[in-house]
Amino acid sequence: MPDDLPSRPPADRLVPGRTTSTRRTAAVAEQRLLRFAPLVLCLSVAVHAWVLGDPADWGMIDLKVYWSLAPNVLADRLYAITMPFTADFPLPFTYPPFAAAVFLPLSALPWVVARVFWQVLSLVCLWWLVRTALVLLAARAGRPFDGTWSRRALLWTALFLWCEPVRKTLDFGQINLVLVAGVFAAVVAARQPMAGLGVGVGVGMKLTPGISVLYFLATRRFAAAAWSVVGFAATVALGFLVSAPDSWRYWFELLGAADRVGPVGSVINQSLRGALSRSLGHDVGMSWPWLLAVAVSAALTWFALRAAVRAGDTVAAVVVVQLFGLLVSPISWSHHWLWVIPLVLWLVHPLRGPALAAVWALAVGSDLITFLIDLQPSIWEIPRPWPLAVLGWVYPALALVTLALTPRLLRAEDRTALHKT
């Protein structure tokens, strides 16, 4: 946990009604379940492997883009070649040249080996993401990260394996789990140079982690913010060293071309721009509806982030910043919403917002986005019947509600702390 955040009394002593029968029942049930946490994780991974079947049949279409297109950076043709193996549209390499250089060792592996390796790495990163959040929550509760918390990490990993953002990441072979786990661990690192460089490298891989600098600024970790710029600049320089033509084209021609990444109006795009476009029947771009929605999101984020920083709640502050990034990004595929994982853990340990946690669990565990994808005529047709357009707001709407409720949840802790004293 960053050492410059104000200290707080243990969170599990602050939540109202901690001794109610409902909470006692939940605690007893959890303790019984935790005994079997390793077995539950093994069974969950085994079922996942059984569902995947023969590795030779795994699609992992995004991983194939990384694996097959990354070597083109050595010939200065990284963005000139696409993968025409999908019925929807040829897939290009959409990340900076530095990312292609990082993927080169993966490209040296046989395709089957690369798929197995990426699945295993992603699962380990899922566990690491859960563990990082629980370490912070345990520290805030004034507890050592002991065997109970370790078993919680195993149990939650087994459960989150089946939420939609995780499953889509694994099915597509996306970089999300690796990136989010790494950025989360970096942003909360106590040493500011390490935190900043970790985030900077994440931005160099994929631009979206850049929103994490807002967390550094809000918590007055200015050295970390500066180091993140240094880390990012180093990745850009390395990209130019590997391929100056591709780097020039990416940073000065392709940057910001959301339509190159994919269909903005498809329901799998759970950003404000995607939701507004489906509701209004056309790509809103950066027009006034989008600007208004961003302004509302920014205001809610400001209040939520201020409350989290004042409370010294690291997980809340990080999640608030990342939710804002997901909302305002032109493209936030459903599998980008892995930040729901630390959010749900924050709501549950302790029970700050069980109802909100349950709604999020339903949203990400019900396969709703896949259901809506099957109902849309094509990924390119933006207009939707109004019931489908409303359902297509599920992630951004819940994110806005979460931002709005965060100060209230934190104030409830403050009131209970005053009562206890």
Coordinates of C-alpha atoms in Angstrom, one line a residue, residues 40-407:
V40 CA -12.8 -25.6 -5.7
L41 CA -10.1 -23.8 -7.7
C42 CA -8.8 -27.1 -9.1
L43 CA -12.3 -28.1 -10.1
S44 CA -13.0 -24.7 -11.7
V45 CA -9.8 -24.9 -13.8
A46 CA -10.5 -28.5 -14.7
V47 CA -13.9 -27.6 -16.0
H48 CA -12.5 -24.7 -17.9
A49 CA -9.9 -27.0 -19.5
W50 CA -12.6 -29.5 -20.3
V51 CA -14.8 -26.8 -22.0
L52 CA -11.8 -25.6 -24.0
G53 CA -11.1 -29.1 -25.3
D54 CA -8.1 -29.9 -27.6
P55 CA -5.6 -27.0 -27.6
A56 CA -5.4 -27.4 -31.4
D57 CA -9.0 -26.3 -31.6
W58 CA -8.7 -23.1 -29.5
G59 CA -9.5 -20.0 -31.5
M60 CA -7.8 -17.3 -29.4
I61 CA -8.2 -14.9 -32.3
D62 CA -6.6 -11.9 -30.6
L63 CA -3.6 -14.0 -29.5
K64 CA -3.2 -15.1 -33.1
V65 CA -3.0 -11.4 -34.1
Y66 CA -0.2 -10.8 -31.6
W67 CA 1.6 -14.1 -32.5
S68 CA 1.3 -13.8 -36.3
L69 CA 1.6 -10.1 -36.9
A70 CA 4.2 -9.0 -34.3
P71 CA 7.2 -10.2 -36.5
N72 CA 6.1 -7.7 -39.2
V73 CA 7.6 -4.9 -37.0
L74 CA 11.0 -6.2 -38.0
A75 CA 10.2 -5.5 -41.7
D76 CA 8.5 -2.1 -41.0
R77 CA 5.1 -3.5 -42.0
L78 CA 3.4 -3.9 -38.7
Y79 CA 0.3 -1.9 -39.7
A80 CA 0.3 -2.8 -43.4
I81 CA -0.8 -6.4 -42.9
T82 CA -4.0 -7.7 -41.4
M83 CA -5.3 -11.1 -40.5
P84 CA -8.1 -12.1 -42.9
F85 CA -9.3 -15.1 -40.9
T86 CA -12.5 -13.7 -39.4
A87 CA -15.9 -13.4 -41.2
D88 CA -16.5 -9.9 -39.7
F89 CA -13.4 -7.9 -40.7
P90 CA -9.7 -8.4 -41.1
L91 CA -8.0 -7.8 -37.8
P92 CA -5.0 -5.4 -37.7
F93 CA -2.3 -5.0 -35.0
T94 CA -3.6 -2.1 -32.9
Y95 CA -1.0 -1.7 -30.2
P96 CA 2.2 0.4 -30.3
P97 CA 5.4 -1.0 -31.9
F98 CA 6.9 -1.6 -28.5
A99 CA 4.1 -4.1 -27.8
A100 CA 5.0 -6.0 -31.0
A101 CA 8.6 -6.2 -29.9
V102 CA 7.5 -7.6 -26.5
F103 CA 5.4 -10.3 -28.3
L104 CA 8.3 -11.4 -30.5
P105 CA 9.4 -14.2 -28.1
L106 CA 5.8 -15.5 -28.1
S107 CA 5.8 -15.5 -31.9
A108 CA 8.9 -17.8 -31.8
L109 CA 6.8 -20.5 -30.2
P110 CA 4.7 -23.0 -32.1
W111 CA 1.1 -21.9 -32.3
V112 CA -0.2 -24.6 -30.0
V113 CA 2.5 -24.0 -27.4
A114 CA 1.8 -20.3 -27.5
R115 CA -1.9 -20.9 -26.9
V116 CA -1.3 -23.1 -23.9
F117 CA 1.3 -20.8 -22.5
W118 CA -1.0 -17.8 -22.8
Q119 CA -3.9 -19.6 -21.1
V120 CA -1.7 -20.6 -18.1
L121 CA -0.2 -17.1 -17.9
S122 CA -3.6 -15.5 -18.0
L123 CA -4.9 -17.8 -15.2
V124 CA -1.9 -17.0 -13.0
C125 CA -2.5 -13.3 -13.6
L126 CA -6.2 -13.7 -12.6
W127 CA -5.1 -15.1 -9.3
W128 CA -2.5 -12.4 -8.9
L129 CA -5.1 -9.7 -9.6
V130 CA -7.4 -11.2 -6.9
R131 CA -4.5 -11.6 -4.5
T132 CA -3.3 -8.0 -5.0
A133 CA -6.7 -6.6 -4.1
L134 CA -7.1 -8.9 -1.1
V135 CA -3.6 -8.0 0.2
L136 CA -4.7 -4.3 0.2
L137 CA -8.1 -5.1 1.8
A138 CA -6.4 -7.2 4.5
A139 CA -4.0 -4.4 5.3
R140 CA -6.9 -1.9 5.5
A141 CA -8.7 -4.2 7.8
G142 CA -5.6 -4.4 10.0
R143 CA -5.1 -8.1 9.3
P144 CA -2.0 -10.0 8.2
F145 CA -2.4 -11.7 4.9
D146 CA -2.5 -15.2 6.4
G147 CA -3.8 -18.5 5.3
T148 CA -7.4 -17.4 5.5
W149 CA -6.8 -14.5 3.0
S150 CA -4.7 -16.9 0.8
R151 CA -7.6 -19.3 0.6
R152 CA -9.9 -16.4 -0.2
A153 CA -7.7 -15.6 -3.1
L154 CA -8.0 -19.2 -4.4
L155 CA -11.8 -19.2 -3.9
W156 CA -12.4 -15.9 -5.6
T157 CA -10.1 -16.9 -8.5
A158 CA -12.2 -20.0 -9.0
L159 CA -15.4 -17.9 -9.1
F160 CA -14.1 -15.0 -11.2
L161 CA -12.9 -17.5 -13.8
W162 CA -16.5 -17.7 -15.0
C163 CA -17.4 -14.0 -15.2
E164 CA -17.8 -12.7 -18.7
P165 CA -14.7 -10.3 -18.8
V166 CA -12.4 -13.1 -17.8
R167 CA -14.0 -15.8 -20.1
K168 CA -13.9 -13.5 -23.1
T169 CA -10.3 -12.6 -22.3
L170 CA -9.4 -16.3 -22.2
D171 CA -11.4 -17.2 -25.2
F172 CA -10.0 -14.4 -27.4
G173 CA -6.4 -14.8 -26.0
Q174 CA -6.5 -11.1 -25.1
I175 CA -3.8 -9.3 -23.2
N176 CA -6.2 -7.9 -20.6
L177 CA -5.5 -10.2 -17.6
V178 CA -1.7 -9.8 -18.0
L179 CA -2.0 -6.1 -18.4
V180 CA -4.5 -5.4 -15.6
A181 CA -2.8 -7.6 -13.1
G182 CA 0.6 -6.0 -13.9
V183 CA -0.7 -2.4 -13.8
F184 CA -2.6 -3.0 -10.6
A185 CA 0.4 -4.4 -8.8
A186 CA 2.5 -1.5 -10.2
V187 CA 0.2 1.4 -9.3
V188 CA -0.1 0.4 -5.7
A189 CA 3.6 -0.4 -5.2
A190 CA 5.1 1.5 -2.3
R191 CA 8.2 2.6 -4.2
Q192 CA 7.3 5.4 -6.5
P193 CA 9.9 4.8 -9.2
M194 CA 8.7 1.2 -9.5
A195 CA 5.1 2.2 -9.5
G196 CA 5.6 4.8 -12.2
L197 CA 7.8 2.7 -14.4
G198 CA 5.4 -0.2 -14.2
V199 CA 2.5 2.0 -15.3
G200 CA 4.6 3.6 -18.0
V201 CA 5.5 0.3 -19.5
G202 CA 1.8 -0.7 -19.4
V203 CA 1.0 2.5 -21.3
G204 CA 3.6 1.6 -23.9
M205 CA 2.0 -1.8 -24.4
K206 CA -1.5 -0.5 -24.6
L207 CA -2.5 3.1 -24.1
T208 CA -5.4 2.6 -21.7
P209 CA -3.3 2.2 -18.5
G210 CA -2.4 5.9 -18.9
I211 CA -5.5 6.8 -16.8
S212 CA -3.6 5.4 -13.8
V213 CA -1.6 8.6 -13.7
L214 CA -4.8 10.3 -12.4
Y215 CA -4.5 8.1 -9.3
F216 CA -0.9 9.2 -8.8
L217 CA -1.9 12.9 -9.1
A218 CA -4.9 12.5 -6.7
T219 CA -2.7 10.8 -4.1
R220 CA 0.1 13.3 -4.5
R221 CA 2.5 10.6 -5.7
F222 CA 4.1 13.1 -8.1
A223 CA 7.3 11.2 -8.4
A224 CA 5.4 8.1 -9.6
A225 CA 3.6 10.3 -12.1
A226 CA 6.9 11.6 -13.4
W227 CA 8.4 8.1 -13.5
S228 CA 5.4 6.9 -15.5
V229 CA 6.2 9.5 -18.2
V230 CA 9.8 8.3 -18.2
G231 CA 8.8 4.7 -18.5
F232 CA 6.4 5.5 -21.4
A233 CA 8.9 7.6 -23.2
A234 CA 11.4 4.7 -23.0
T235 CA 8.9 2.3 -24.6
V236 CA 8.3 4.9 -27.4
A237 CA 12.0 5.2 -27.9
L238 CA 12.4 1.5 -28.1
G239 CA 9.6 1.3 -30.6
F240 CA 11.4 3.8 -32.8
L241 CA 14.6 1.8 -32.4
V242 CA 12.9 -1.4 -33.6
S243 CA 10.9 0.3 -36.4
A244 CA 11.0 4.0 -37.0
P245 CA 8.5 3.9 -39.9
D246 CA 5.9 1.8 -38.0
S247 CA 6.4 4.1 -34.9
W248 CA 5.9 7.2 -37.0
R249 CA 2.8 5.8 -38.6
Y250 CA 1.3 4.7 -35.3
W251 CA 1.9 7.8 -33.3
F252 CA 1.1 10.4 -36.0
E253 CA -1.4 8.7 -38.3
L254 CA -3.2 5.8 -36.6
L255 CA -3.5 7.0 -33.0
G256 CA -7.2 7.8 -32.1
A257 CA -8.7 5.9 -35.1
A258 CA -11.3 4.0 -33.0
D259 CA -13.0 2.5 -36.1
R260 CA -9.7 0.7 -36.9
V261 CA -9.9 -1.2 -33.6
G262 CA -13.4 -2.5 -34.3
P263 CA -17.1 -1.6 -34.6
V264 CA -17.9 1.2 -32.1
G265 CA -21.6 0.5 -32.1
S266 CA -21.4 -3.2 -31.3
V267 CA -22.8 -4.2 -27.9
I268 CA -19.5 -5.6 -26.9
N269 CA -18.2 -2.0 -26.8
Q270 CA -19.3 -1.1 -23.2
S271 CA -17.9 2.5 -23.2
L272 CA -20.1 5.6 -23.0
R273 CA -19.5 6.2 -26.7
G274 CA -20.7 2.7 -27.6
A275 CA -23.8 2.9 -25.4
L276 CA -24.8 6.4 -26.6
S277 CA -24.3 5.4 -30.2
R278 CA -26.6 2.4 -29.9
S279 CA -29.2 4.5 -28.2
L280 CA -29.1 7.4 -30.7
G281 CA -28.6 5.2 -33.8
H282 CA -25.3 6.6 -35.0
D283 CA -21.7 6.9 -33.9
V284 CA -21.8 9.9 -31.6
G285 CA -18.0 10.4 -31.9
M286 CA -17.0 13.4 -29.7
S287 CA -20.3 15.2 -30.2
W288 CA -22.2 17.0 -27.4
P289 CA -24.0 13.9 -26.1
W290 CA -20.7 12.2 -25.5
L291 CA -19.1 15.4 -24.0
L292 CA -22.1 15.7 -21.7
A293 CA -21.8 12.1 -20.6
V294 CA -18.0 12.5 -20.0
A295 CA -18.7 15.7 -18.0
V296 CA -21.1 13.8 -15.7
S297 CA -18.7 10.9 -15.4
A298 CA -15.9 13.3 -14.5
A299 CA -17.9 15.0 -11.8
L300 CA -18.9 11.7 -10.3
T301 CA -15.3 10.5 -10.5
W302 CA -14.1 13.7 -8.8
F303 CA -16.4 13.2 -5.8
A304 CA -15.7 9.5 -5.5
L305 CA -12.0 9.9 -5.9
R306 CA -11.9 12.7 -3.3
A307 CA -13.8 10.5 -0.8
A308 CA -11.5 7.5 -1.4
V309 CA -8.3 9.5 -1.0
R310 CA -9.6 11.2 2.1
A311 CA -10.5 7.8 3.5
G312 CA -7.1 6.4 2.6
D313 CA -8.8 3.6 0.7
T314 CA -6.3 2.5 -2.0
V315 CA -8.5 -0.1 -3.7
A316 CA -11.5 2.3 -3.9
A317 CA -9.3 5.1 -5.4
V318 CA -7.7 2.8 -8.0
V319 CA -11.0 1.3 -9.0
V320 CA -12.7 4.7 -9.3
V321 CA -10.0 5.9 -11.7
Q322 CA -10.1 2.8 -13.8
L323 CA -13.9 2.9 -14.1
F324 CA -13.6 6.5 -15.4
G325 CA -11.1 5.3 -17.9
L326 CA -13.4 2.5 -19.1
L327 CA -16.3 5.0 -19.5
V328 CA -14.5 7.7 -21.5
S329 CA -12.4 5.4 -23.7
P330 CA -13.8 5.2 -27.3
I331 CA -13.6 1.4 -27.1
S332 CA -14.1 -0.6 -23.9
W333 CA -14.8 -4.1 -24.9
S334 CA -16.7 -6.2 -22.3
H335 CA -13.4 -8.1 -21.7
H336 CA -11.7 -4.8 -20.7
W337 CA -13.9 -4.6 -17.6
L338 CA -11.7 -6.7 -15.5
W339 CA -11.5 -3.9 -12.9
V340 CA -14.9 -5.2 -11.7
I341 CA -12.9 -7.9 -9.9
P342 CA -11.2 -5.6 -7.3
L343 CA -14.4 -3.6 -7.2
V344 CA -16.5 -6.6 -6.1
L345 CA -13.9 -7.6 -3.7
W346 CA -13.9 -4.1 -2.2
L347 CA -17.7 -4.3 -1.8
V348 CA -17.6 -7.7 -0.1
H349 CA -14.5 -7.5 2.2
P350 CA -16.1 -6.1 4.3
L351 CA -19.7 -5.9 3.3
R352 CA -19.8 -2.3 2.2
G353 CA -22.3 -2.7 -0.5
P354 CA -23.7 -6.3 -0.8
A355 CA -26.6 -5.2 -3.1
L356 CA -24.3 -3.4 -5.5
A357 CA -21.9 -6.4 -5.5
A358 CA -24.7 -8.7 -6.3
V359 CA -25.9 -6.6 -9.2
W360 CA -22.3 -6.5 -10.6
A361 CA -22.0 -10.2 -10.1
L362 CA -25.3 -10.7 -12.0
A363 CA -24.1 -8.4 -14.8
V364 CA -20.8 -10.0 -15.4
G365 CA -21.8 -13.6 -14.6
S366 CA -25.0 -13.8 -16.6
D367 CA -23.4 -13.8 -20.1
L368 CA -25.7 -10.8 -20.9
I369 CA -23.3 -9.3 -23.4
T370 CA -22.9 -12.5 -25.3
F371 CA -26.7 -12.8 -25.4
L372 CA -27.0 -9.3 -26.8
I373 CA -24.3 -9.9 -29.4
D374 CA -26.3 -12.9 -30.7
L375 CA -29.4 -10.6 -31.0
Q376 CA -27.8 -7.8 -33.0
P377 CA -28.1 -8.1 -36.8
S378 CA -24.4 -7.5 -37.3
I379 CA -21.6 -5.8 -35.4
W380 CA -21.7 -2.9 -37.9
E381 CA -25.4 -1.9 -37.6
I382 CA -25.6 0.7 -34.8
P383 CA -29.4 1.3 -34.3
R384 CA -31.0 -1.1 -31.8
P385 CA -34.6 -1.7 -30.7
W386 CA -34.9 0.3 -27.5
P387 CA -35.0 -2.7 -25.1
L388 CA -31.7 -4.0 -26.5
A389 CA -30.3 -0.5 -26.5
V390 CA -31.2 -0.1 -22.8
L391 CA -29.7 -3.5 -21.9
G392 CA -26.6 -2.5 -23.8
W393 CA -25.9 0.2 -21.1
V394 CA -25.4 -2.5 -18.5
Y395 CA -21.7 -1.9 -17.7
P396 CA -21.5 1.9 -18.2
A397 CA -24.7 2.4 -16.2
L398 CA -23.5 0.3 -13.3
A399 CA -20.2 2.1 -13.4
L400 CA -21.9 5.5 -13.1
V401 CA -24.1 4.2 -10.2
T402 CA -20.9 2.8 -8.5
L403 CA -19.2 6.2 -8.8
A404 CA -22.2 7.9 -7.4
L405 CA -22.5 5.6 -4.5
T406 CA -18.8 5.4 -3.5
P407 CA -18.8 8.6 -1.4

